[in-house]
GROMACS .gro file of N, CA and C in nm:
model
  474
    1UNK      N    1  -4.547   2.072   0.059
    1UNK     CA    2  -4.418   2.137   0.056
    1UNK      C    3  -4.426   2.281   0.106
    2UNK      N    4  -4.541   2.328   0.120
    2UNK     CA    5  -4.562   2.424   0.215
    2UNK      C    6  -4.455   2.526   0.344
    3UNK      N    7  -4.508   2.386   0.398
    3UNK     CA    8  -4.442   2.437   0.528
    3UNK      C    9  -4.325   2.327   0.527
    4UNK      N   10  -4.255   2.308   0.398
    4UNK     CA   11  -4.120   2.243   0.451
    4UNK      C   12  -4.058   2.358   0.456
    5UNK      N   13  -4.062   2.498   0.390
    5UNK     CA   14  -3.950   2.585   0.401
    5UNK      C   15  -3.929   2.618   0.546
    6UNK      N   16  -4.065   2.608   0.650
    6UNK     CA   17  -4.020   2.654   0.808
    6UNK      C   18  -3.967   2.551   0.829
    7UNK      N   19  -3.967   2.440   0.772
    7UNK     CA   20  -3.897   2.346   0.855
    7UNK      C   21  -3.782   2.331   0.902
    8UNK      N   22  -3.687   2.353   1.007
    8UNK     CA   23  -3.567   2.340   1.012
    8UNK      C   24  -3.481   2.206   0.915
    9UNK      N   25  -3.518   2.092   0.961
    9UNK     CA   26  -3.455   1.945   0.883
    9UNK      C   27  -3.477   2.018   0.767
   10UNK      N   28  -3.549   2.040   0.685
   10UNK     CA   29  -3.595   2.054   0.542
   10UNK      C   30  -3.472   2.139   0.495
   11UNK      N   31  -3.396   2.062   0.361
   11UNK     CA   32  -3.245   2.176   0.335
   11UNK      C   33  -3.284   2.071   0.196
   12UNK      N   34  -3.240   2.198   0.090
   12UNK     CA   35  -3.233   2.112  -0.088
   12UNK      C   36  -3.048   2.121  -0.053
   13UNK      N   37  -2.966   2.018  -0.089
   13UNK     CA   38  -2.823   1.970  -0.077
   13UNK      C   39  -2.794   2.010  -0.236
   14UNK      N   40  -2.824   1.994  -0.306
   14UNK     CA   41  -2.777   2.017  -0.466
   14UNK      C   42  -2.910   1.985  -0.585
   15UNK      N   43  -2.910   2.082  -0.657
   15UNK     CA   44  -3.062   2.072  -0.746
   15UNK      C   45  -2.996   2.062  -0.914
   16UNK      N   46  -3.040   2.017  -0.921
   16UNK     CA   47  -3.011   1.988  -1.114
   16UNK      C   48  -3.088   2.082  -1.223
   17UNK      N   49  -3.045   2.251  -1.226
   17UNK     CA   50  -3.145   2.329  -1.293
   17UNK      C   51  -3.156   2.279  -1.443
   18UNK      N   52  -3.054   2.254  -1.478
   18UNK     CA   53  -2.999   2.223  -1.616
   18UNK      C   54  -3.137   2.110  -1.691
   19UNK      N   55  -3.143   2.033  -1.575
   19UNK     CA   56  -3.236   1.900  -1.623
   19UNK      C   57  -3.374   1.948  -1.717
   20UNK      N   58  -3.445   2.071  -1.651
   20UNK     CA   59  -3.536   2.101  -1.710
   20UNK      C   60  -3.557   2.209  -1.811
   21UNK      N   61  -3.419   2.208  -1.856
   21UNK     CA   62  -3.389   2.267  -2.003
   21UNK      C   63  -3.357   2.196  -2.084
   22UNK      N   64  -3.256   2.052  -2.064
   22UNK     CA   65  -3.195   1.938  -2.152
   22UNK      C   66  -3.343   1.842  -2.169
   23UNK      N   67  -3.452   1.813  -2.071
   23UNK     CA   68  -3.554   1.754  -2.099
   23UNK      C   69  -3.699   1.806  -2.072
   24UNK      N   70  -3.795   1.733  -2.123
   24UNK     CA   71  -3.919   1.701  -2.084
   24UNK      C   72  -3.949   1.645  -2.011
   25UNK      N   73  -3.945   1.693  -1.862
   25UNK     CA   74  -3.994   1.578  -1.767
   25UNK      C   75  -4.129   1.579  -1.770
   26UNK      N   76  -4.192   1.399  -1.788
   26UNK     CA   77  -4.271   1.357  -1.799
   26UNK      C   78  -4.366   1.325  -1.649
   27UNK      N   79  -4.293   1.254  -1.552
   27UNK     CA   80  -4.323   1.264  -1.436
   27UNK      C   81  -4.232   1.263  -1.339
   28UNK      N   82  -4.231   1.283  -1.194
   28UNK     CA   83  -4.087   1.271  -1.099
   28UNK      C   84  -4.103   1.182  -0.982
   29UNK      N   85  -4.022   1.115  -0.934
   29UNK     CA   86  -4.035   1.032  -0.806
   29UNK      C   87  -3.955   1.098  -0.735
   30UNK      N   88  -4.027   1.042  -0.584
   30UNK     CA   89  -3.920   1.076  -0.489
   30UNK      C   90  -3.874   0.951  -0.406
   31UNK      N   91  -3.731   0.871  -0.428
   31UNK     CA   92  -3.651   0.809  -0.343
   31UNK      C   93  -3.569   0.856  -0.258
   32UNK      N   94  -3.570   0.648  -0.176
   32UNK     CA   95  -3.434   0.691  -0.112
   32UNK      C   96  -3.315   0.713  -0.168
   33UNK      N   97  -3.193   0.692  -0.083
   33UNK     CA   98  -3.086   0.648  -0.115
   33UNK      C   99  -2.995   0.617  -0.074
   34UNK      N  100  -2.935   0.555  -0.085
   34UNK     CA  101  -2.847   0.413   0.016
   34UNK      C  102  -2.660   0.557   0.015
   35UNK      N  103  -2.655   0.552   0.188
   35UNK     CA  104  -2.559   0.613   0.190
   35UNK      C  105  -2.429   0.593   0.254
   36UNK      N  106  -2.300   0.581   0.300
   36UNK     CA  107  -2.244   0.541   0.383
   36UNK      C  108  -2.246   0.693   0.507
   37UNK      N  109  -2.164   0.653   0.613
   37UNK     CA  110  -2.179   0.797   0.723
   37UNK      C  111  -2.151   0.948   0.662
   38UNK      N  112  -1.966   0.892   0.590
   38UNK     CA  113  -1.869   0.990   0.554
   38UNK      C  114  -1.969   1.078   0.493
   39UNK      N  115  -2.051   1.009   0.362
   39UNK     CA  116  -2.122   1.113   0.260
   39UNK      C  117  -2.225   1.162   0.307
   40UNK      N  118  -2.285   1.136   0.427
   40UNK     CA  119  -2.407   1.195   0.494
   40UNK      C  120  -2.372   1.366   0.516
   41UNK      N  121  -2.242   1.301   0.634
   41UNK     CA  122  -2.143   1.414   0.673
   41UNK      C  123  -2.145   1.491   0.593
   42UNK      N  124  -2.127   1.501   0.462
   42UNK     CA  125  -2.028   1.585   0.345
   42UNK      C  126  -2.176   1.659   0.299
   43UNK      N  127  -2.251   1.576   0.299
   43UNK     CA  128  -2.413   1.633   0.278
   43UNK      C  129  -2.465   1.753   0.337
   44UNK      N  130  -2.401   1.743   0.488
   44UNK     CA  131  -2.452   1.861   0.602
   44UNK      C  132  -2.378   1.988   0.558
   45UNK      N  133  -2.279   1.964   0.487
   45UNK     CA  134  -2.171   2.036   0.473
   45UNK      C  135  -2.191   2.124   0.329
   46UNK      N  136  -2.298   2.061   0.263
   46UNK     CA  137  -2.363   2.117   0.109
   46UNK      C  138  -2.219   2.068  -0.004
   47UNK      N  139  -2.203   2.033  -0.052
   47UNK     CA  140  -2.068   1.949  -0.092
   47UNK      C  141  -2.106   1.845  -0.200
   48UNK      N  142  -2.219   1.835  -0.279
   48UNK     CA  143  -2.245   1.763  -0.380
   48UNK      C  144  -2.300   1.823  -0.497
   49UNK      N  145  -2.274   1.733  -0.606
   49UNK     CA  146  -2.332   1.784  -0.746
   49UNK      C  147  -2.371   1.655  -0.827
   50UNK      N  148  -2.503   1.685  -0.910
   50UNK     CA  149  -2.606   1.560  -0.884
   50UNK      C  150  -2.599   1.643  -1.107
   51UNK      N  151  -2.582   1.737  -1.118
   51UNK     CA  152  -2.578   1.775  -1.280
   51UNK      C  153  -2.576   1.688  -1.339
   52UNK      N  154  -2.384   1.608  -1.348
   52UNK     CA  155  -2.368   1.503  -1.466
   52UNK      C  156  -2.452   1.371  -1.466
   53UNK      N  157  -2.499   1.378  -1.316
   53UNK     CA  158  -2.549   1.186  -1.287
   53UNK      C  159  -2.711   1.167  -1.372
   54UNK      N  160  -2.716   1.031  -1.366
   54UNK     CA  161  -2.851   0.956  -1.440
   54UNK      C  162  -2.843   0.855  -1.341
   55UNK      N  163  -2.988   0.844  -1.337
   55UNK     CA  164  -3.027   0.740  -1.268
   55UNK      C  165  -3.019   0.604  -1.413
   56UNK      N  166  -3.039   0.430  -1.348
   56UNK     CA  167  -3.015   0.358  -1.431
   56UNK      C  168  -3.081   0.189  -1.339
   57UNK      N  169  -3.189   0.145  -1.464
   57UNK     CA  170  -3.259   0.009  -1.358
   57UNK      C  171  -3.113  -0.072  -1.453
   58UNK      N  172  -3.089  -0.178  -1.319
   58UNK     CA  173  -2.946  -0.249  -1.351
   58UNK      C  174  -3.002  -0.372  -1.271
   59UNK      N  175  -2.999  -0.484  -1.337
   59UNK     CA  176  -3.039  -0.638  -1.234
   59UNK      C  177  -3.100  -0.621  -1.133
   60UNK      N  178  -3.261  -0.575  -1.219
   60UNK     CA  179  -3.321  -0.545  -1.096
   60UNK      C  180  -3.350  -0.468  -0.955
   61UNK      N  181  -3.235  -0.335  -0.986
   61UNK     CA  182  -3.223  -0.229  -0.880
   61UNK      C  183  -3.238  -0.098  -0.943
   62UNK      N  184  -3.214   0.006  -0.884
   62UNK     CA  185  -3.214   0.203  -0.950
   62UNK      C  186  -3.094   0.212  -0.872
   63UNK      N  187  -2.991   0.252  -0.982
   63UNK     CA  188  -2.858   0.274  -0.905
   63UNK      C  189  -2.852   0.449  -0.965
   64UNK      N  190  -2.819   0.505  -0.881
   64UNK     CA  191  -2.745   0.663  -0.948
   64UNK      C  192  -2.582   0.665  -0.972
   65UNK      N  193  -2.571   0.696  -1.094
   65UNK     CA  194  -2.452   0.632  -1.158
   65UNK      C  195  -2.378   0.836  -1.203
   66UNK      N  196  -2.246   0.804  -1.131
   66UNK     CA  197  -2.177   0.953  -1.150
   66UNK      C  198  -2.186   1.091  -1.072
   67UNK      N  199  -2.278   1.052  -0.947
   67UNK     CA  200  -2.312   1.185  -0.863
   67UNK      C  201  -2.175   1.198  -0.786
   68UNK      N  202  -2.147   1.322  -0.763
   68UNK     CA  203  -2.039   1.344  -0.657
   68UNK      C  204  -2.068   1.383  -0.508
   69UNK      N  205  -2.027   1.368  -0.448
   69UNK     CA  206  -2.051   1.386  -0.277
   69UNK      C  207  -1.905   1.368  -0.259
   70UNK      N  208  -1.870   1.536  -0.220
   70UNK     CA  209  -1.691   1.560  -0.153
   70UNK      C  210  -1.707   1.494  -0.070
   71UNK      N  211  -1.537   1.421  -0.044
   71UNK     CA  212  -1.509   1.386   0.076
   71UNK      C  213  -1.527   1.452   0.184
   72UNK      N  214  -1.529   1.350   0.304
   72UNK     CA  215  -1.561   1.436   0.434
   72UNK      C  216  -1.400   1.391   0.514
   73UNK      N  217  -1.348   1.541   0.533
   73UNK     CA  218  -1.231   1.584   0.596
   73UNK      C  219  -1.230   1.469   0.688
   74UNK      N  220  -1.321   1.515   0.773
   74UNK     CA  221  -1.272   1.443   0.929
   74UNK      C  222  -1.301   1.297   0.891
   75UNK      N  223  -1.281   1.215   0.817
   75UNK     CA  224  -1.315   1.092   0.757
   75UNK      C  225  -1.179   0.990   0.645
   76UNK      N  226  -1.072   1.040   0.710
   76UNK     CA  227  -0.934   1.070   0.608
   76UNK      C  228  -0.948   0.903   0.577
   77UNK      N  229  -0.929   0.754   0.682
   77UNK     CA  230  -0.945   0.672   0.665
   77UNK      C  231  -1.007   0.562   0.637
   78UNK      N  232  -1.199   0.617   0.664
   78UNK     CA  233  -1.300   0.538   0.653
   78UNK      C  234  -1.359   0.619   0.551
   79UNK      N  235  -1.325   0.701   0.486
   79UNK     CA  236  -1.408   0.777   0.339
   79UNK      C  237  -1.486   0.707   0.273
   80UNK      N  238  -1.524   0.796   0.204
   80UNK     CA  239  -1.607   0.747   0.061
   80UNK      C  240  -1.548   0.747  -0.072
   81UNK      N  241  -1.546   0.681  -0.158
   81UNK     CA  242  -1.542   0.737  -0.288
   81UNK      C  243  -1.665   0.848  -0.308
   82UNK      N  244  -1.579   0.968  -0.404
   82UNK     CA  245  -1.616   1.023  -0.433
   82UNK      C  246  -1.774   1.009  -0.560
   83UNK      N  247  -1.771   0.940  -0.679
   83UNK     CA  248  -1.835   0.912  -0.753
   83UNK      C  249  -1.887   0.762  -0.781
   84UNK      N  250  -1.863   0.721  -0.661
   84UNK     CA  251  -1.928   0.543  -0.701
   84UNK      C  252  -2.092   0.569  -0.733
   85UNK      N  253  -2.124   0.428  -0.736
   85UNK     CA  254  -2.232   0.411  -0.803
   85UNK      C  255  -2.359   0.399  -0.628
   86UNK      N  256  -2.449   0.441  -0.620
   86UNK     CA  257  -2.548   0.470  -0.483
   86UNK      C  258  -2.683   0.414  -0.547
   87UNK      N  259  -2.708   0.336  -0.456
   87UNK     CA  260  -2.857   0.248  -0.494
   87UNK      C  261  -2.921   0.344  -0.420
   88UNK      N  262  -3.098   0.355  -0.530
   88UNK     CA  263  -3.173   0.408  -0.474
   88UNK      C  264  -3.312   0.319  -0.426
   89UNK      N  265  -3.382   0.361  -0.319
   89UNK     CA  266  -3.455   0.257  -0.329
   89UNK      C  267  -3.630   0.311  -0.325
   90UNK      N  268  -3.674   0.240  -0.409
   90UNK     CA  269  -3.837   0.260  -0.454
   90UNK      C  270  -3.866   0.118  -0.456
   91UNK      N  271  -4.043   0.098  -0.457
   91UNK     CA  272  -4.078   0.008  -0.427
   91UNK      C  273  -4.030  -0.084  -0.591
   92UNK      N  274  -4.109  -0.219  -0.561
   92UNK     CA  275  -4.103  -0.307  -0.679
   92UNK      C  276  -4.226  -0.246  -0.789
   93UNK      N  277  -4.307  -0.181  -0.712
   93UNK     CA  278  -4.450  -0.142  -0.837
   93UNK      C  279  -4.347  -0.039  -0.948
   94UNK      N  280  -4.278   0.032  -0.843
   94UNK     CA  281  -4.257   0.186  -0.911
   94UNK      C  282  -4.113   0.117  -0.984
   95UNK      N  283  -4.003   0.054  -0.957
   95UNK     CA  284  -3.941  -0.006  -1.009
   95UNK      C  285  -3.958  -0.049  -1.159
   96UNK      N  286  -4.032  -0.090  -1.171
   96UNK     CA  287  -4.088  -0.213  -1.295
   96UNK      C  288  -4.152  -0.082  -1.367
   97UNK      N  289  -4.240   0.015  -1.314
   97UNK     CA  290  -4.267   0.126  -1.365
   97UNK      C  291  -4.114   0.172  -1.468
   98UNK      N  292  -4.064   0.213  -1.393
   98UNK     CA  293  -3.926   0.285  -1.436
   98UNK      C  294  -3.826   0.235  -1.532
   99UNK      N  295  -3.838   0.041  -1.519
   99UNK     CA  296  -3.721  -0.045  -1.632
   99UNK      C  297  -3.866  -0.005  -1.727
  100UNK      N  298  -3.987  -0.027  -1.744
  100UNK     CA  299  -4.079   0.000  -1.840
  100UNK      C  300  -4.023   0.174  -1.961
  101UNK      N  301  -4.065   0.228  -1.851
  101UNK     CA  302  -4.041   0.334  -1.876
  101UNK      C  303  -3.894   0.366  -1.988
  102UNK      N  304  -3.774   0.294  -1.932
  102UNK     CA  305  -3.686   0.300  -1.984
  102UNK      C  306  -3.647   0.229  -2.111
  103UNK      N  307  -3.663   0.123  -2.089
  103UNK     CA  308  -3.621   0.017  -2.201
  103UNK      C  309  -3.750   0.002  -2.303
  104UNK      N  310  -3.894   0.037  -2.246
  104UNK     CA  311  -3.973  -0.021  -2.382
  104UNK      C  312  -4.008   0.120  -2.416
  105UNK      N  313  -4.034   0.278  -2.364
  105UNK     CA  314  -4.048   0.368  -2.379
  105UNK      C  315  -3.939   0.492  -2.479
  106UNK      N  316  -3.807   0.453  -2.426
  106UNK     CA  317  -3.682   0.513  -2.458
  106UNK      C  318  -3.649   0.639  -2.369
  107UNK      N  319  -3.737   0.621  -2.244
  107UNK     CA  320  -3.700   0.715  -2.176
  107UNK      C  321  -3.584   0.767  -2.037
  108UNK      N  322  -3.532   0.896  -2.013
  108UNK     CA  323  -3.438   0.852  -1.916
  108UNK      C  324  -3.461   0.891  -1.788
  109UNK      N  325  -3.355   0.859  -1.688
  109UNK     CA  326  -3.419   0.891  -1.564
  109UNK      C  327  -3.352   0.987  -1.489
  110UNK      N  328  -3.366   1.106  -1.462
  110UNK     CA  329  -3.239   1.258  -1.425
  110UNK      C  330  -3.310   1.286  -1.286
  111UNK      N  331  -3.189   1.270  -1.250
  111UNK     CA  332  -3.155   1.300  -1.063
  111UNK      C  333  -3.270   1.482  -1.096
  112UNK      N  334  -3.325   1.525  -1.034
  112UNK     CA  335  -3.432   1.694  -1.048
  112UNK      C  336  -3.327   1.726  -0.876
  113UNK      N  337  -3.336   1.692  -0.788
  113UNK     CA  338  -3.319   1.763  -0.621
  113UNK      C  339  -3.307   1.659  -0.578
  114UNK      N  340  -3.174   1.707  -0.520
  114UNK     CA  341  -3.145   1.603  -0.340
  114UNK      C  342  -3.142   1.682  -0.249
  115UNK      N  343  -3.202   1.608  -0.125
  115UNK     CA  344  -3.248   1.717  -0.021
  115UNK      C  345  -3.298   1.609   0.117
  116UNK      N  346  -3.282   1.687   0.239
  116UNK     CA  347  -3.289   1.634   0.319
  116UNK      C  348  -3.444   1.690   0.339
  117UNK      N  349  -3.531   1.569   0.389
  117UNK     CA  350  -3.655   1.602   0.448
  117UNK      C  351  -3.699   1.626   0.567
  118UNK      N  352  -3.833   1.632   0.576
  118UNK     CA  353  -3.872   1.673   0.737
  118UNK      C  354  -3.783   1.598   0.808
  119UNK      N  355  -3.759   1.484   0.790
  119UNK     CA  356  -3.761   1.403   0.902
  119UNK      C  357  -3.579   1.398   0.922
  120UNK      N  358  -3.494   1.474   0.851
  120UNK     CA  359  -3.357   1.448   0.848
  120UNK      C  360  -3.303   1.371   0.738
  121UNK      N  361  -3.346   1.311   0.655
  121UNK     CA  362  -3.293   1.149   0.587
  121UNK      C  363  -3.321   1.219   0.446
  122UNK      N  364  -3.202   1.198   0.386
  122UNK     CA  365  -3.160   1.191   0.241
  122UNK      C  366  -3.267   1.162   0.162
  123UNK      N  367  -3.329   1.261   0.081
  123UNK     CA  368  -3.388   1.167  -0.092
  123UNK      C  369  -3.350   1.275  -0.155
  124UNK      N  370  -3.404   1.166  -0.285
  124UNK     CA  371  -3.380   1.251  -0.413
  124UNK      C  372  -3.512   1.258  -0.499
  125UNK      N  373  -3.496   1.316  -0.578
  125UNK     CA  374  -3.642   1.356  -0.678
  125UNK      C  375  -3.617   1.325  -0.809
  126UNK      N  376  -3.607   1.214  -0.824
  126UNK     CA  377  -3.577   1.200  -1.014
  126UNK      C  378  -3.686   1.190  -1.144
  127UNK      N  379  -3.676   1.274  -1.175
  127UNK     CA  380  -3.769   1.279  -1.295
  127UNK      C  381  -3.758   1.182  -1.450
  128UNK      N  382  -3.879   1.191  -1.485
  128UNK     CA  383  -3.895   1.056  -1.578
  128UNK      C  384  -3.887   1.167  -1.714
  129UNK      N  385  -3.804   1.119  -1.803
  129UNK     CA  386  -3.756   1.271  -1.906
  129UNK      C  387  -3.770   1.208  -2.060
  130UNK      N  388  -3.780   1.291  -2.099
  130UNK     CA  389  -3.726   1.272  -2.310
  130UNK      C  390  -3.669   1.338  -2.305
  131UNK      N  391  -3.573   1.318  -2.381
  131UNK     CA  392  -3.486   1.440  -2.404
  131UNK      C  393  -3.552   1.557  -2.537
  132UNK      N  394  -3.466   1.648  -2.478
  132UNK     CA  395  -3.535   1.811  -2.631
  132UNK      C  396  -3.455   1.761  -2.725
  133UNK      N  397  -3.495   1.794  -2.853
  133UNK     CA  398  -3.421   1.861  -2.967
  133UNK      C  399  -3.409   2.032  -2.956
  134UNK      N  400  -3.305   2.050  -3.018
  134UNK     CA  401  -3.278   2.202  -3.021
  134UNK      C  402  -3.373   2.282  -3.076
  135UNK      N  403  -3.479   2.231  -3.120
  135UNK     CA  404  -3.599   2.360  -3.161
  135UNK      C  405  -3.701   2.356  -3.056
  136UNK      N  406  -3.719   2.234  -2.990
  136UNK     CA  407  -3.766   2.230  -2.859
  136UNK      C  408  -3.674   2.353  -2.742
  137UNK      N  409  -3.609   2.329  -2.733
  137UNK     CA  410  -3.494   2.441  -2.637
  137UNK      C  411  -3.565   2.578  -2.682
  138UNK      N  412  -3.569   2.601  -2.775
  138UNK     CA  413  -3.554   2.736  -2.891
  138UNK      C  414  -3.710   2.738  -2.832
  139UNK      N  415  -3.831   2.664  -2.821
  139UNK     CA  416  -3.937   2.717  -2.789
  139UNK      C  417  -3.996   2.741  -2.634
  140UNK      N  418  -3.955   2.701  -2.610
  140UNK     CA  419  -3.911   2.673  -2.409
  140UNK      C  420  -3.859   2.790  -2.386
  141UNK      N  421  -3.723   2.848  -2.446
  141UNK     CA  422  -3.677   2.945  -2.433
  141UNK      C  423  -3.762   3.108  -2.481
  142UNK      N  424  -3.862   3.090  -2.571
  142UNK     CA  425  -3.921   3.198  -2.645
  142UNK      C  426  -4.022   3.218  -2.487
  143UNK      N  427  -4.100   3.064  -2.509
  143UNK     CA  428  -4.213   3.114  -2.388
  143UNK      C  429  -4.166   3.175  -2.260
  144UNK      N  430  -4.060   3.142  -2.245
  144UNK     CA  431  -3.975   3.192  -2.096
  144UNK      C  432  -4.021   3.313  -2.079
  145UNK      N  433  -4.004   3.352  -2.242
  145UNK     CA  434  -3.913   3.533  -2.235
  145UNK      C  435  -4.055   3.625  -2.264
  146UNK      N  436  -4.179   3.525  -2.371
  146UNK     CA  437  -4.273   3.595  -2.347
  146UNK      C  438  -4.355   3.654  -2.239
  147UNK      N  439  -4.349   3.546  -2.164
  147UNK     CA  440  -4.368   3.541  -1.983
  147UNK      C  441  -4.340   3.661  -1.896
  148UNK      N  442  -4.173   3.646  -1.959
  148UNK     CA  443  -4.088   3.759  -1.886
  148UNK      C  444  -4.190   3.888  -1.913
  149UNK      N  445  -4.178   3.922  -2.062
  149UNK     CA  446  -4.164   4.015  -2.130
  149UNK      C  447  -4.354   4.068  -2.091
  150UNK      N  448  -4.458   3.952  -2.080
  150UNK     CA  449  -4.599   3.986  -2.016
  150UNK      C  450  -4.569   4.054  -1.911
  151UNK      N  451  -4.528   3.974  -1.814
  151UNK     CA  452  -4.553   4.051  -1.630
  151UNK      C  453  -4.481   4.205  -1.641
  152UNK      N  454  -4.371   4.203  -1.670
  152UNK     CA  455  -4.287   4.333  -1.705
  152UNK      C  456  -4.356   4.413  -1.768
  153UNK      N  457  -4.470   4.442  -1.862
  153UNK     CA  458  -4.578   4.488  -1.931
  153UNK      C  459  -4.687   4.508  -1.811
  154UNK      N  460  -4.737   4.407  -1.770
  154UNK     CA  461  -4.881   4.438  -1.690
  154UNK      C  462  -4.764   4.487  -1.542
  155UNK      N  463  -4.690   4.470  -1.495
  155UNK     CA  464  -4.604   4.557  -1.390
  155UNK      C  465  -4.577   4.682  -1.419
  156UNK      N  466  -4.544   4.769  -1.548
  156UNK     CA  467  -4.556   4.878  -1.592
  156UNK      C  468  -4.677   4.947  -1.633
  157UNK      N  469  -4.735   4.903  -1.693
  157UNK     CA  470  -4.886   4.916  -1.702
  157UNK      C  471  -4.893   5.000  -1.891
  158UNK      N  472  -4.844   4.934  -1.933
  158UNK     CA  473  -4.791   5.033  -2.069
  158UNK      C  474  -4.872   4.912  -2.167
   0.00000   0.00000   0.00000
């Protein structure tokens, strides 16, 4: 990930900061995701929010359930819905990984970054999560600030 920042193709479309305060991500994948033109369009255009959505294994597929991708203007008659449901696609190993993960683990699956890669083409980064309890938050939040509160110390020199 280096040298994706020179990369021209290389653009993050909408990032989910929130995710890694509401959970513990455990580990993250990176998929595809099944798109029509309109929402590609609306993509170039930075025009989505990935916050409220969860990923979800459903008969055997990873659907992302609740992401938004604005309509695309020049698209008045062949549009998109705004919030339908977008299959993602990972192999069958990592699949079966993930209904595991979910159903015998209790764990969930949160959209982290969508972003276009080197190569031009849509993925996303969804992380494998528990959710916090609020004293979890409360300690996440302390170390933040001790952090803060170190460098700001050895930067002053006091």
């Amino acid at each position: 990930m280096a040298n994706a920042k020179s990369d021209p193709n290389y653009k993050i479309i909408a990032e989910n900061r929130r995710a890694r305060y509401d959970y513990a991500i455990e580990d993250d994948l990176e998929c595809g995701i099944m798109l029509q033109g309109s929402e590609v369009k609306s993509l170039r255009q930075n025009s989505s929010n990935i916050a409220e959505s969860y990923a979800s294994v459903e008969d055997g597929e990873l659907w992302l359930i609740n992401s938004y991708i604005a309509p695309y203007e020049q698209a008045k008659t062949w549009g998109h819905e705004e919030r339908r449901k977008r299959k993602l696609l990972v192999s069958r190993k990592e699949l079966s990984r993930l209904w595991n993960a979910t159903q015998r683990q209790g764990m969930t699956l949160v959209p982290l970054v969508m972003y276009f890669n080197h190569k031009g083409v849509v993925k996303l980064k969804i992380g494998i999560a528990k959710g916090k309890k609020n004293q979890d938050k409360r300690e996440t939040e302390a170390k933040r600030d001790w952090q803060r509160q170190k460098a700001r110390l050895l930067r002053h020199g006091d």
